[in-house]
Amino acid sequence: MSALRTGALTWAACAALAMASNMARADEVPIITGEQWMQSSEQLKKAYLIGIANAYQVEAAYYGAKPPSDEQSLVPRFGRGLKGHTLDSVREGLNTWYGANPDRVKRPVIETIWFEMVVPGLDKNR
């Protein structure tokens, strides 16, 4: 193996280790609450929702034609529960809910999406 190739492989291995050591543990990942939601611009709110949507799309694409059961993943329930919603309708729904419940702004946004939109949507979209 040439010295150049060995050096490149060594550099790649070191870079991978450095990135892995800097990865946040699950207990360090911040949970976005209604406080941050209400202080954010409409563009930032939409970017947050796009991130969530992309994570679910990646999982759905991974499973392809054989989606996991409801017991194995939240993806099928999120899809059915949010059927008919758009990014804007979810954003507006969150704005409305947190505006009407200022005493609940410590509630995580993902929890609010689940209990205020997904669960009622599951009952409606059976």
Coordinates of C-alpha atoms in Angstrom, one line a residue, residues 2-121:
S2 CA 1.4 3.4 -0.9
A3 CA 2.3 5.9 1.8
L4 CA -0.2 8.4 0.5
R5 CA -3.0 5.8 0.7
T6 CA -2.0 4.7 4.2
G7 CA -1.8 8.4 5.3
A8 CA -5.3 9.0 3.9
L9 CA -6.7 6.0 5.6
T10 CA -5.1 7.0 8.9
W11 CA -6.5 10.5 8.6
A12 CA -10.0 9.2 7.8
A13 CA -9.8 6.9 10.8
C14 CA -8.7 9.7 13.1
A15 CA -11.4 12.0 11.8
A16 CA -14.1 9.3 12.4
L17 CA -12.9 8.8 15.9
A18 CA -12.8 12.5 16.6
M19 CA -16.4 12.9 15.3
A20 CA -17.6 9.9 17.3
S21 CA -16.1 11.2 20.5
N22 CA -17.9 14.5 20.0
M23 CA -21.3 13.0 19.4
A24 CA -23.9 14.1 21.9
R25 CA -25.3 11.4 24.2
A26 CA -29.1 11.0 24.3
D27 CA -29.2 12.7 27.7
E28 CA -27.4 15.7 26.3
V29 CA -29.7 16.3 23.3
P30 CA -31.8 19.4 24.2
I31 CA -35.6 18.9 24.0
I32 CA -37.4 21.9 22.4
T33 CA -40.2 23.1 24.6
G34 CA -43.0 25.6 24.0
E35 CA -40.7 28.3 25.5
Q36 CA -38.2 28.0 22.7
W37 CA -41.1 27.5 20.2
M38 CA -42.8 30.7 21.1
Q39 CA -39.5 32.7 21.0
S40 CA -38.6 31.3 17.6
S41 CA -39.2 32.9 14.2
E42 CA -41.7 31.3 11.9
Q43 CA -38.8 30.2 9.6
L44 CA -37.0 28.5 12.5
K45 CA -40.2 26.8 13.6
K46 CA -40.7 25.5 10.0
A47 CA -37.0 24.3 9.9
Y48 CA -37.6 22.3 13.2
L49 CA -40.7 20.7 11.7
I50 CA -38.8 19.9 8.5
G51 CA -36.2 18.2 10.6
I52 CA -38.8 16.0 12.3
A53 CA -40.4 15.2 9.0
N54 CA -37.1 14.3 7.4
A55 CA -36.3 11.9 10.3
Y56 CA -39.6 10.1 9.8
Q57 CA -39.1 10.0 6.0
V58 CA -35.7 8.4 6.4
E59 CA -37.1 5.7 8.6
A60 CA -40.1 5.1 6.3
A61 CA -37.7 4.9 3.3
Y62 CA -35.5 2.5 5.2
Y63 CA -38.4 0.1 5.7
G64 CA -39.8 0.6 2.2
A65 CA -42.6 -1.7 1.2
K66 CA -42.4 -3.5 4.6
P67 CA -43.2 -0.8 7.2
P68 CA -42.8 -1.6 10.8
S69 CA -45.8 -2.3 13.0
D70 CA -47.2 0.3 15.3
E71 CA -45.5 -1.6 18.2
Q72 CA -42.1 -1.3 16.5
S73 CA -42.1 2.3 15.4
L74 CA -43.9 5.6 15.7
V75 CA -43.6 6.3 12.0
P76 CA -46.9 4.5 10.9
R77 CA -48.9 6.3 13.6
F78 CA -47.4 9.7 12.9
G79 CA -48.2 9.2 9.2
R80 CA -51.8 8.3 9.9
G81 CA -52.3 10.8 12.7
L82 CA -51.0 13.7 10.7
K83 CA -52.8 12.8 7.4
G84 CA -54.1 16.0 5.8
H85 CA -51.7 18.2 7.8
T86 CA -49.1 20.4 6.2
L87 CA -46.0 21.9 7.8
D88 CA -47.9 25.2 8.0
S89 CA -51.0 23.6 9.6
V90 CA -48.8 21.9 12.3
R91 CA -46.9 25.1 12.9
E92 CA -50.1 27.1 13.2
G93 CA -51.6 24.4 15.4
L94 CA -48.6 24.6 17.8
N95 CA -48.7 28.4 17.8
T96 CA -52.4 28.2 18.7
W97 CA -52.0 25.6 21.4
Y98 CA -49.1 27.2 23.2
G99 CA -50.8 30.6 22.9
A100 CA -53.9 29.2 24.5
N101 CA -51.9 27.3 27.2
P102 CA -49.2 29.7 28.4
D103 CA -48.9 27.8 31.6
R104 CA -47.8 24.7 29.7
V105 CA -44.8 26.2 27.7
K106 CA -42.4 23.7 29.4
R107 CA -44.1 20.9 27.6
P108 CA -41.9 19.5 24.8
V109 CA -43.0 20.4 21.3
I110 CA -42.8 16.8 20.1
E111 CA -45.1 15.8 22.9
T112 CA -47.6 18.5 22.0
I113 CA -47.5 17.3 18.4
W114 CA -48.2 13.8 19.5
F115 CA -51.0 14.4 22.0
E116 CA -52.7 17.4 20.3
M117 CA -52.4 16.4 16.6
V118 CA -51.3 12.8 16.1
V119 CA -53.6 11.0 18.7
P120 CA -56.7 12.9 17.6
G121 CA -55.8 12.3 14.0

